[in-house]
C-alpha angles and dihedrals in degrees: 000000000000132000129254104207102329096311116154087012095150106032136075143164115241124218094035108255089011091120083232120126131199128199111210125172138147123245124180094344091308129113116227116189128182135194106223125179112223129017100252086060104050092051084056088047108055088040096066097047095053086047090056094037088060100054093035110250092113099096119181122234106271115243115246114223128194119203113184121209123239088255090057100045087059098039081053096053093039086062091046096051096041091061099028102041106052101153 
Protein backbone atom coordinates (compact mmCIF):
# COMPACT_ATOMS: atom_id res chain seq x y z
CA UNK A 1 0.00 0.00 0.00
CA UNK A 2 1.73 3.12 -0.93
CA UNK A 3 1.49 6.68 0.46
CA UNK A 4 -0.20 9.83 -1.10
CA UNK A 5 1.81 12.81 0.44
CA UNK A 6 2.81 11.46 3.73
CA UNK A 7 -0.77 10.14 4.76
CA UNK A 8 -0.84 7.22 7.29
CA UNK A 9 3.06 7.93 7.87
CA UNK A 10 3.08 6.71 11.64
CA UNK A 11 1.05 4.55 11.81
CA UNK A 12 0.81 0.63 10.64
CA UNK A 13 -1.13 -2.46 11.14
CA UNK A 14 0.66 -5.14 12.43
CA UNK A 15 0.28 -7.88 11.61
CA UNK A 16 -0.41 -7.09 8.36
CA UNK A 17 -4.74 -7.53 7.74
CA UNK A 18 -5.22 -7.87 11.71
CA UNK A 19 -7.18 -5.17 11.80
CA UNK A 20 -4.90 -4.14 14.39
CA UNK A 21 -2.99 -0.49 14.12
CA UNK A 22 0.16 0.83 15.85
CA UNK A 23 1.29 4.52 16.29
CA UNK A 24 4.63 4.77 16.38
CA UNK A 25 6.76 8.42 16.35
CA UNK A 26 9.77 9.69 17.69
CA UNK A 27 9.90 12.61 20.39
CA UNK A 28 13.03 13.96 21.85
CA UNK A 29 15.12 11.04 20.69
CA UNK A 30 12.89 8.78 22.11
CA UNK A 31 10.67 6.32 20.39
CA UNK A 32 6.62 6.20 21.66
CA UNK A 33 4.62 3.47 20.38
CA UNK A 34 1.12 2.84 20.97
CA UNK A 35 -1.22 -0.16 20.42
CA UNK A 36 -4.70 1.38 18.88
CA UNK A 37 -7.53 -0.51 17.95
CA UNK A 38 -9.12 0.75 14.42
CA UNK A 39 -7.54 2.97 11.64
CA UNK A 40 -9.32 5.92 12.12
CA UNK A 41 -7.89 5.91 15.59
CA UNK A 42 -4.96 5.50 15.14
CA UNK A 43 -4.79 8.49 12.48
CA UNK A 44 -6.32 10.73 15.54
CA UNK A 45 -4.08 9.41 17.46
CA UNK A 46 -0.87 9.99 15.94
CA UNK A 47 -1.99 13.22 15.09
CA UNK A 48 -2.28 14.46 18.64
CA UNK A 49 0.86 13.32 19.78
CA UNK A 50 2.75 14.92 17.07
CA UNK A 51 0.78 17.88 17.81
CA UNK A 52 1.98 17.76 21.38
CA UNK A 53 5.12 16.72 20.53
CA UNK A 54 5.45 19.89 18.51
CA UNK A 55 4.61 22.51 21.25
CA UNK A 56 6.28 20.47 23.97
CA UNK A 57 3.78 19.12 26.21
CA UNK A 58 4.51 15.44 25.03
CA UNK A 59 7.07 14.33 27.91
CA UNK A 60 8.47 10.98 27.80
CA UNK A 61 8.23 8.38 31.08
CA UNK A 62 11.25 9.04 33.11
CA UNK A 63 13.62 6.08 33.43
CA UNK A 64 13.96 4.72 36.78
CA UNK A 65 17.50 3.91 37.73
CA UNK A 66 18.67 1.92 40.50
CA UNK A 67 21.85 2.41 41.66
CA UNK A 68 22.87 -0.06 44.50
CA UNK A 69 25.35 0.90 47.15
CA UNK A 70 28.52 -0.93 47.73
CA UNK A 71 26.83 -2.57 51.04
CA UNK A 72 24.02 -3.90 48.92
CA UNK A 73 25.93 -5.26 46.11
CA UNK A 74 27.77 -7.61 48.81
CA UNK A 75 24.98 -8.35 50.82
CA UNK A 76 23.52 -9.44 47.27
CA UNK A 77 26.17 -11.56 46.44
CA UNK A 78 26.51 -12.80 49.81
CA UNK A 79 22.71 -14.22 49.35
CA UNK A 80 23.62 -15.70 45.68
CA UNK A 81 26.68 -17.55 46.73
CA UNK A 82 25.35 -18.74 49.72
CA UNK A 83 22.72 -20.60 47.92
CA UNK A 84 24.82 -21.29 44.14
CA UNK A 85 28.12 -22.09 45.26
CA UNK A 86 27.70 -24.91 47.92
CA UNK A 87 31.34 -26.84 47.56
Amino acid sequence: MARKNGENRGIRELPPGSGIWWVDIWHEGKRIRKKVGSKSAARATCDRLKTESREGRLVPRPVKKYDPTFRELAEMYAQYAKIHHKR
